[in-house]
Coordinates of N, CA and C and ligand atoms in Angstrom, one line a residue:
X220 N -72.8 -38.1 -14.8 CA -72.4 -38.9 -13.7 C -72.2 -37.9 -12.5
X221 N -73.0 -38.1 -11.5 CA -72.9 -37.3 -10.3 C -71.7 -37.8 -9.4
X222 N -71.1 -37.0 -8.5 CA -70.1 -37.5 -7.6 C -70.7 -38.6 -6.7
X223 N -72.0 -38.4 -6.4 CA -72.6 -39.4 -5.5 C -72.7 -40.8 -6.1
X224 N -73.0 -40.8 -7.4 CA -73.1 -42.1 -8.2 C -71.7 -42.7 -8.3
X225 N -70.7 -41.9 -8.6 CA -69.3 -42.4 -8.7 C -68.8 -43.0 -7.4
X226 N -69.2 -42.3 -6.3 CA -68.8 -42.7 -5.0 C -69.5 -44.1 -4.6
X227 N -70.8 -44.2 -5.0 CA -71.5 -45.5 -4.8 C -70.8 -46.6 -5.5
X228 N -70.2 -46.3 -6.7 CA -69.5 -47.4 -7.5 C -68.2 -47.7 -6.8
X229 N -67.5 -46.7 -6.2 CA -66.3 -47.0 -5.5 C -66.6 -47.9 -4.3
X230 N -67.7 -47.6 -3.6 CA -68.0 -48.4 -2.4 C -68.3 -49.8 -2.8
X231 N -69.0 -50.0 -4.0 CA -69.3 -51.3 -4.5 C -68.0 -52.0 -4.8
X232 N -67.0 -51.3 -5.4 CA -65.7 -51.9 -5.8 C -64.9 -52.3 -4.5
X233 N -65.1 -51.6 -3.4 CA -64.4 -51.9 -2.2 C -64.8 -53.3 -1.7
X234 N -66.0 -53.8 -2.0 CA -66.4 -55.1 -1.5 C -65.6 -56.2 -2.2
X235 N -65.0 -55.9 -3.3 CA -64.2 -56.9 -4.0 C -62.8 -57.0 -3.6
X236 N -62.4 -56.1 -2.6 CA -61.0 -56.1 -2.2 C -60.4 -57.4 -1.7
X237 N -59.2 -57.7 -2.1 CA -58.5 -58.9 -1.6 C -57.4 -58.4 -0.7
X238 N -57.6 -58.3 0.5 CA -56.7 -57.7 1.5 C -56.6 -58.4 2.8
X239 N -56.1 -59.7 2.7 CA -56.0 -60.5 3.9 C -54.9 -60.1 4.8
X240 N -54.0 -59.3 4.4 CA -52.8 -59.0 5.2 C -53.0 -57.7 6.0
X241 N -53.4 -56.6 5.3 CA -53.6 -55.3 6.0 C -55.0 -55.3 6.6
X242 N -56.0 -55.9 6.0 CA -57.4 -55.8 6.4 C -58.0 -54.5 5.9
X243 N -57.3 -53.7 5.2 CA -57.8 -52.4 4.6 C -58.5 -52.7 3.3
X244 N -59.8 -52.5 3.2 CA -60.4 -52.7 1.9 C -60.5 -51.3 1.2
X245 N -60.1 -51.3 0.0 CA -60.1 -50.0 -0.8 C -60.8 -50.2 -2.1
X246 N -61.6 -49.2 -2.5 CA -62.3 -49.3 -3.8 C -62.1 -48.0 -4.5
X247 N -62.1 -48.1 -5.9 CA -62.0 -46.9 -6.7 C -63.0 -47.0 -7.9
X248 N -63.5 -45.9 -8.3 CA -64.3 -45.8 -9.5 C -63.8 -44.7 -10.4
X249 N -63.3 -45.0 -11.6 CA -62.7 -44.1 -12.5 C -63.7 -43.7 -13.6
X250 N -63.9 -42.4 -13.7 CA -64.8 -41.9 -14.7 C -64.1 -41.4 -16.0
X251 N -64.3 -42.1 -17.1 CA -63.7 -41.7 -18.4 C -64.5 -40.6 -19.0
X252 N -63.8 -39.8 -19.8 CA -64.4 -38.7 -20.4 C -65.6 -39.0 -21.3
X253 N -65.7 -40.2 -21.8 CA -66.9 -40.7 -22.6 C -68.1 -41.1 -21.7
X254 N -67.9 -41.0 -20.4 CA -68.9 -41.4 -19.4 C -68.9 -42.8 -18.9
X255 N -68.0 -43.6 -19.4 CA -67.9 -45.0 -18.9 C -67.1 -45.0 -17.6
X256 N -67.3 -46.0 -16.8 CA -66.7 -46.1 -15.5 C -66.0 -47.4 -15.3
X257 N -64.7 -47.3 -14.8 CA -64.0 -48.5 -14.5 C -63.8 -48.6 -12.9
X258 N -64.0 -49.8 -12.4 CA -63.9 -50.0 -10.9 C -62.6 -50.8 -10.6
X259 N -62.0 -50.6 -9.5 CA -60.9 -51.3 -9.0 C -60.9 -51.5 -7.5
X260 N -60.2 -52.5 -7.1 CA -60.0 -52.7 -5.6 C -58.6 -53.1 -5.4
X261 N -58.1 -52.9 -4.1 CA -56.7 -53.3 -3.8 C -56.6 -54.8 -3.8
X262 N -55.4 -55.3 -4.2 CA -55.2 -56.7 -4.2 C -53.8 -57.0 -3.6
X263 N -53.8 -57.6 -2.5 CA -52.6 -57.9 -1.7 C -52.0 -59.2 -2.1
X264 N -50.7 -59.4 -1.6 CA -50.0 -60.6 -1.9 C -49.1 -61.0 -0.7
X265 N -49.0 -62.3 -0.5 CA -48.2 -62.8 0.6 C -46.8 -62.3 0.6
X266 N -46.2 -61.9 -0.5 CA -44.9 -61.4 -0.6 C -44.9 -59.8 -0.5
X267 N -46.1 -59.3 -0.2 CA -46.3 -57.9 0.1 C -46.0 -56.9 -1.1
X268 N -44.8 -56.9 -1.6 CA -44.5 -55.9 -2.7 C -45.3 -56.1 -4.0
X269 N -45.7 -57.3 -4.3 CA -46.6 -57.3 -5.5 C -48.0 -56.8 -5.4
X270 N -48.3 -56.3 -4.2 CA -49.7 -55.8 -3.9 C -49.9 -54.6 -4.8
X271 N -51.2 -54.4 -5.2 CA -51.5 -53.2 -6.0 C -52.7 -52.5 -5.5
X272 N -52.7 -51.2 -5.6 CA -53.8 -50.3 -5.1 C -55.0 -50.3 -6.0
X273 N -56.1 -50.0 -5.3 CA -57.4 -50.0 -6.0 C -57.4 -49.0 -7.3
X274 N -56.8 -47.9 -7.1 CA -56.8 -46.8 -8.1 C -56.0 -47.4 -9.4
X275 N -54.9 -48.0 -9.1 CA -54.1 -48.5 -10.3 C -54.9 -49.6 -11.0
X276 N -55.5 -50.5 -10.3 CA -56.3 -51.5 -10.9 C -57.4 -50.9 -11.9
X277 N -58.1 -49.9 -11.4 CA -59.1 -49.2 -12.2 C -58.5 -48.6 -13.4
X278 N -57.4 -47.9 -13.2 CA -56.7 -47.1 -14.3 C -56.2 -48.1 -15.4
X279 N -55.5 -49.2 -14.9 CA -54.9 -50.1 -15.9 C -56.0 -50.9 -16.6
X280 N -57.1 -51.2 -16.0 CA -58.2 -51.8 -16.7 C -58.7 -50.9 -17.8
X281 N -58.9 -49.6 -17.5 CA -59.4 -48.7 -18.5 C -58.4 -48.5 -19.6
X282 N -57.1 -48.3 -19.3 CA -56.2 -48.1 -20.4 C -56.1 -49.4 -21.2
X283 N -56.2 -50.5 -20.6 CA -56.1 -51.8 -21.4 C -57.3 -51.8 -22.5
X284 N -58.4 -51.2 -22.0 CA -59.6 -51.2 -22.9 C -59.6 -50.0 -23.9
X285 N -58.5 -49.3 -23.9 CA -58.4 -48.2 -24.9 C -58.7 -46.8 -24.4
X286 N -59.0 -46.6 -23.1 CA -59.3 -45.3 -22.6 C -58.0 -44.6 -22.1
X287 N -57.9 -43.3 -22.5 CA -56.8 -42.5 -22.0 C -57.2 -41.1 -21.5
X288 N -58.5 -40.9 -21.6 CA -59.0 -39.6 -21.3 C -59.9 -39.7 -20.1
X289 N -59.5 -39.2 -18.9 CA -60.2 -39.4 -17.7 C -60.7 -38.1 -17.0
X290 N -61.8 -38.1 -16.4 CA -62.4 -36.9 -15.8 C -62.2 -36.9 -14.3
X291 N -62.4 -38.0 -13.6 CA -62.5 -38.0 -12.2 C -62.3 -39.5 -11.6
X292 N -62.0 -39.5 -10.4 CA -61.9 -40.9 -9.7 C -62.5 -40.7 -8.3
X293 N -63.2 -41.7 -7.8 CA -63.7 -41.7 -6.4 C -63.0 -42.8 -5.7
X294 N -62.5 -42.6 -4.5 CA -61.7 -43.5 -3.7 C -62.3 -43.7 -2.3
X295 N -62.5 -44.9 -1.9 CA -62.9 -45.1 -0.5 C -62.1 -46.2 0.1
X296 N -62.0 -46.2 1.4 CA -61.3 -47.3 2.0 C -61.4 -47.3 3.5
X297 N -61.1 -48.4 4.2 CA -61.1 -48.4 5.6 C -60.9 -49.9 6.1
X298 N -60.5 -50.0 7.4 CA -60.3 -51.3 8.0 C -61.6 -52.1 7.9
X299 N -61.4 -53.3 7.4 CA -62.6 -54.2 7.2 C -63.7 -53.6 6.4
X300 N -63.4 -52.6 5.6 CA -64.4 -51.9 4.8 C -65.2 -50.9 5.5
X301 N -64.8 -50.5 6.7 CA -65.5 -49.5 7.5 C -64.9 -48.1 7.2
X302 N -65.6 -47.3 6.6 CA -65.1 -46.0 6.2 C -65.3 -45.0 7.3
X303 N -64.2 -44.7 8.0 CA -64.2 -43.7 9.1 C -63.6 -42.4 8.7
X304 N -63.0 -42.3 7.6 CA -62.4 -41.0 7.1 C -61.9 -41.2 5.7
X305 N -61.4 -40.1 5.2 CA -60.9 -40.2 3.8 C -59.7 -41.1 3.6
X306 N -59.5 -41.7 2.4 CA -58.4 -42.6 2.1 C -57.7 -42.0 0.9
X307 N -56.8 -41.0 1.2 CA -56.1 -40.3 0.0 C -55.3 -41.3 -0.8
X308 N -55.2 -41.1 -2.1 CA -54.3 -41.9 -2.9 C -52.9 -41.8 -2.6
X309 N -52.2 -43.0 -2.6 CA -50.7 -43.0 -2.3 C -50.0 -42.3 -3.4
X310 N -48.7 -42.0 -3.2 CA -47.9 -41.3 -4.1 C -47.7 -42.0 -5.5
X311 N -47.6 -43.3 -5.4 CA -47.4 -44.0 -6.7 C -48.7 -43.9 -7.5
X312 N -49.8 -44.0 -6.9 CA -51.1 -43.9 -7.7 C -51.2 -42.4 -8.2
X313 N -50.8 -41.4 -7.4 CA -50.9 -40.1 -7.9 C -50.0 -39.9 -9.2
X314 N -48.9 -40.5 -9.2 CA -48.0 -40.4 -10.4 C -48.6 -41.2 -11.5
X315 N -49.2 -42.3 -11.3 CA -49.8 -43.1 -12.4 C -51.0 -42.3 -13.0
X316 N -51.8 -41.6 -12.1 CA -52.8 -40.7 -12.6 C -52.3 -39.7 -13.5
X317 N -51.1 -39.1 -13.1 CA -50.5 -38.0 -13.9 C -50.1 -38.4 -15.3
X318 N -49.8 -39.7 -15.4 CA -49.4 -40.2 -16.7 C -50.5 -40.0 -17.8
X319 N -51.8 -40.1 -17.3 CA -52.9 -40.0 -18.2 C -53.8 -38.8 -18.0
X320 N -53.6 -38.2 -16.9 CA -54.6 -37.1 -16.5 C -53.9 -35.8 -16.4
X321 N -54.7 -34.7 -16.7 CA -54.2 -33.4 -16.5 C -54.3 -33.0 -15.0
X322 N -53.8 -31.8 -14.7 CA -53.8 -31.3 -13.3 C -55.2 -31.0 -12.8
X323 N -56.2 -30.9 -13.8 CA -57.6 -30.6 -13.4 C -58.4 -31.8 -13.1
X324 N -57.8 -33.0 -13.2 CA -58.5 -34.3 -12.9 C -59.0 -34.3 -11.5
X325 N -60.2 -34.6 -11.3 CA -60.8 -34.5 -9.9 C -60.7 -35.8 -9.2
X326 N -60.4 -35.7 -7.9 CA -60.2 -36.9 -7.0 C -61.2 -36.7 -5.8
X327 N -62.2 -37.6 -5.8 CA -63.2 -37.6 -4.7 C -62.8 -38.5 -3.7
X328 N -62.4 -38.0 -2.5 CA -62.0 -38.9 -1.4 C -63.2 -39.0 -0.4
X329 N -63.7 -40.2 -0.4 CA -64.9 -40.5 0.4 C -64.6 -40.5 1.9
X330 N -65.5 -39.8 2.6 CA -65.4 -39.8 4.1 C -66.5 -40.6 4.7
X331 N -66.6 -40.5 6.0 CA -67.7 -41.2 6.7 C -69.1 -40.7 6.3
X332 N -70.0 -41.6 6.4 CA -71.4 -41.2 6.0 C -71.5 -40.8 4.6
X333 N -72.1 -39.7 4.3 CA -72.3 -39.2 2.9 C -71.2 -38.2 2.6
X334 N -70.2 -38.0 3.4 CA -69.3 -36.9 3.2 C -68.2 -37.3 2.2
X335 N -67.7 -36.3 1.5 CA -66.5 -36.5 0.7 C -65.7 -35.2 0.5
X336 N -64.5 -35.3 0.1 CA -63.6 -34.2 -0.1 C -63.2 -34.3 -1.6
X337 N -63.2 -33.2 -2.3 CA -62.7 -33.3 -3.7 C -61.5 -32.3 -3.8
X338 N -60.5 -32.9 -4.5 CA -59.3 -32.1 -4.8 C -58.8 -32.4 -6.2
X339 N -58.1 -31.5 -6.8 CA -57.6 -31.8 -8.2 C -56.2 -32.6 -8.0
X340 N -55.9 -33.2 -9.2 CA -54.6 -33.9 -9.2 C -53.4 -32.9 -9.0
X341 N -53.6 -31.7 -9.5 CA -52.6 -30.6 -9.4 C -52.4 -30.3 -7.9
X342 N -53.5 -30.3 -7.2 CA -53.4 -30.0 -5.7 C -52.7 -31.1 -5.0
X343 N -53.0 -32.4 -5.4 CA -52.4 -33.5 -4.7 C -51.0 -33.9 -5.1
X344 N -50.7 -33.4 -6.3 CA -49.3 -33.8 -6.9 C -48.8 -32.5 -7.5
X345 N -48.4 -31.5 -6.7 CA -47.9 -30.2 -7.3 C -46.5 -30.4 -7.9
X346 N -46.2 -29.6 -8.8 CA -44.9 -29.5 -9.5 C -44.6 -30.9 -10.0
X347 N -45.5 -31.6 -10.7 CA -45.4 -33.0 -11.1 C -44.5 -33.2 -12.3
X348 N -43.9 -34.4 -12.4 CA -43.2 -34.8 -13.5 C -44.1 -35.7 -14.4
X349 N -44.2 -35.3 -15.6 CA -45.2 -36.0 -16.5 C -44.6 -36.3 -17.9
X350 N -45.4 -36.9 -18.7 CA -44.9 -37.3 -20.1 C -44.3 -36.1 -20.8
X351 N -44.9 -34.9 -20.6 CA -44.4 -33.7 -21.3 C -43.0 -33.4 -20.9
X352 N -42.7 -33.4 -19.6 CA -41.3 -33.1 -19.2 C -40.4 -34.2 -19.7
X353 N -40.8 -35.4 -19.7 CA -39.9 -36.6 -20.0 C -39.6 -36.5 -21.5
X354 N -40.6 -36.2 -22.3 CA -40.3 -36.1 -23.8 C -39.5 -34.9 -24.2
X355 N -39.6 -33.8 -23.4 CA -38.9 -32.6 -23.7 C -37.5 -32.6 -23.1
X356 N -37.2 -33.6 -22.3 CA -36.0 -33.6 -21.5 C -34.7 -33.8 -22.4
Ligands
THU506 N1 -54.1 -48.8 -0.9 C1 -54.8 -48.5 -1.9 O1 -55.5 -49.4 -2.5 N2 -54.8 -47.3 -2.5 C2 -54.0 -46.3 -2.0 O2 -53.9 -45.2 -2.6 C3 -53.3 -46.4 -0.7 C4 -53.2 -47.8 -0.2 C5 -54.1 -50.2 -0.3 C6 -52.8 -50.9 -0.4 C7 -53.0 -51.9 0.8 O3 -53.6 -53.1 0.2 C8 -53.9 -51.2 1.7 O4 -54.5 -50.1 1.1 C9 -53.2 -50.8 3.0 O5 -52.1 -49.9 2.7

């Protein structure tokens, strides 16, 4: 799976976004270690707080299906689905990624045109609290 293909799947997922309140459409494509891919989009709610991000939809779909080993995720987003720059994952999504992913998990943040930026989870969530710390606490 090339980064370009994963990014294409994130862009496809973005079209499924339910975001009548913010107008920001977000898509994610999560690559499992066995090569399968799970897509997610953001889903908003009139009460606001029940809204959920694209990344967590993809992760929870995959975990429900029995996957816990992940290699990478591609994320894209923008107002009305127009990608003008990268859409970095929020702090809650970074923490949910850390539940199942190592610090070497790759995060492809899609930019305008064919551009993207890649960072590891360790870079985006340094000094993280994870299952290891919790179980040894
Ligand atoms: N959003 C995501 O889907 N992922 C993120 O990591 C950041 C924010 C969504 C939530 C909301 O529906 C919209 O983007 C604007 O914040």
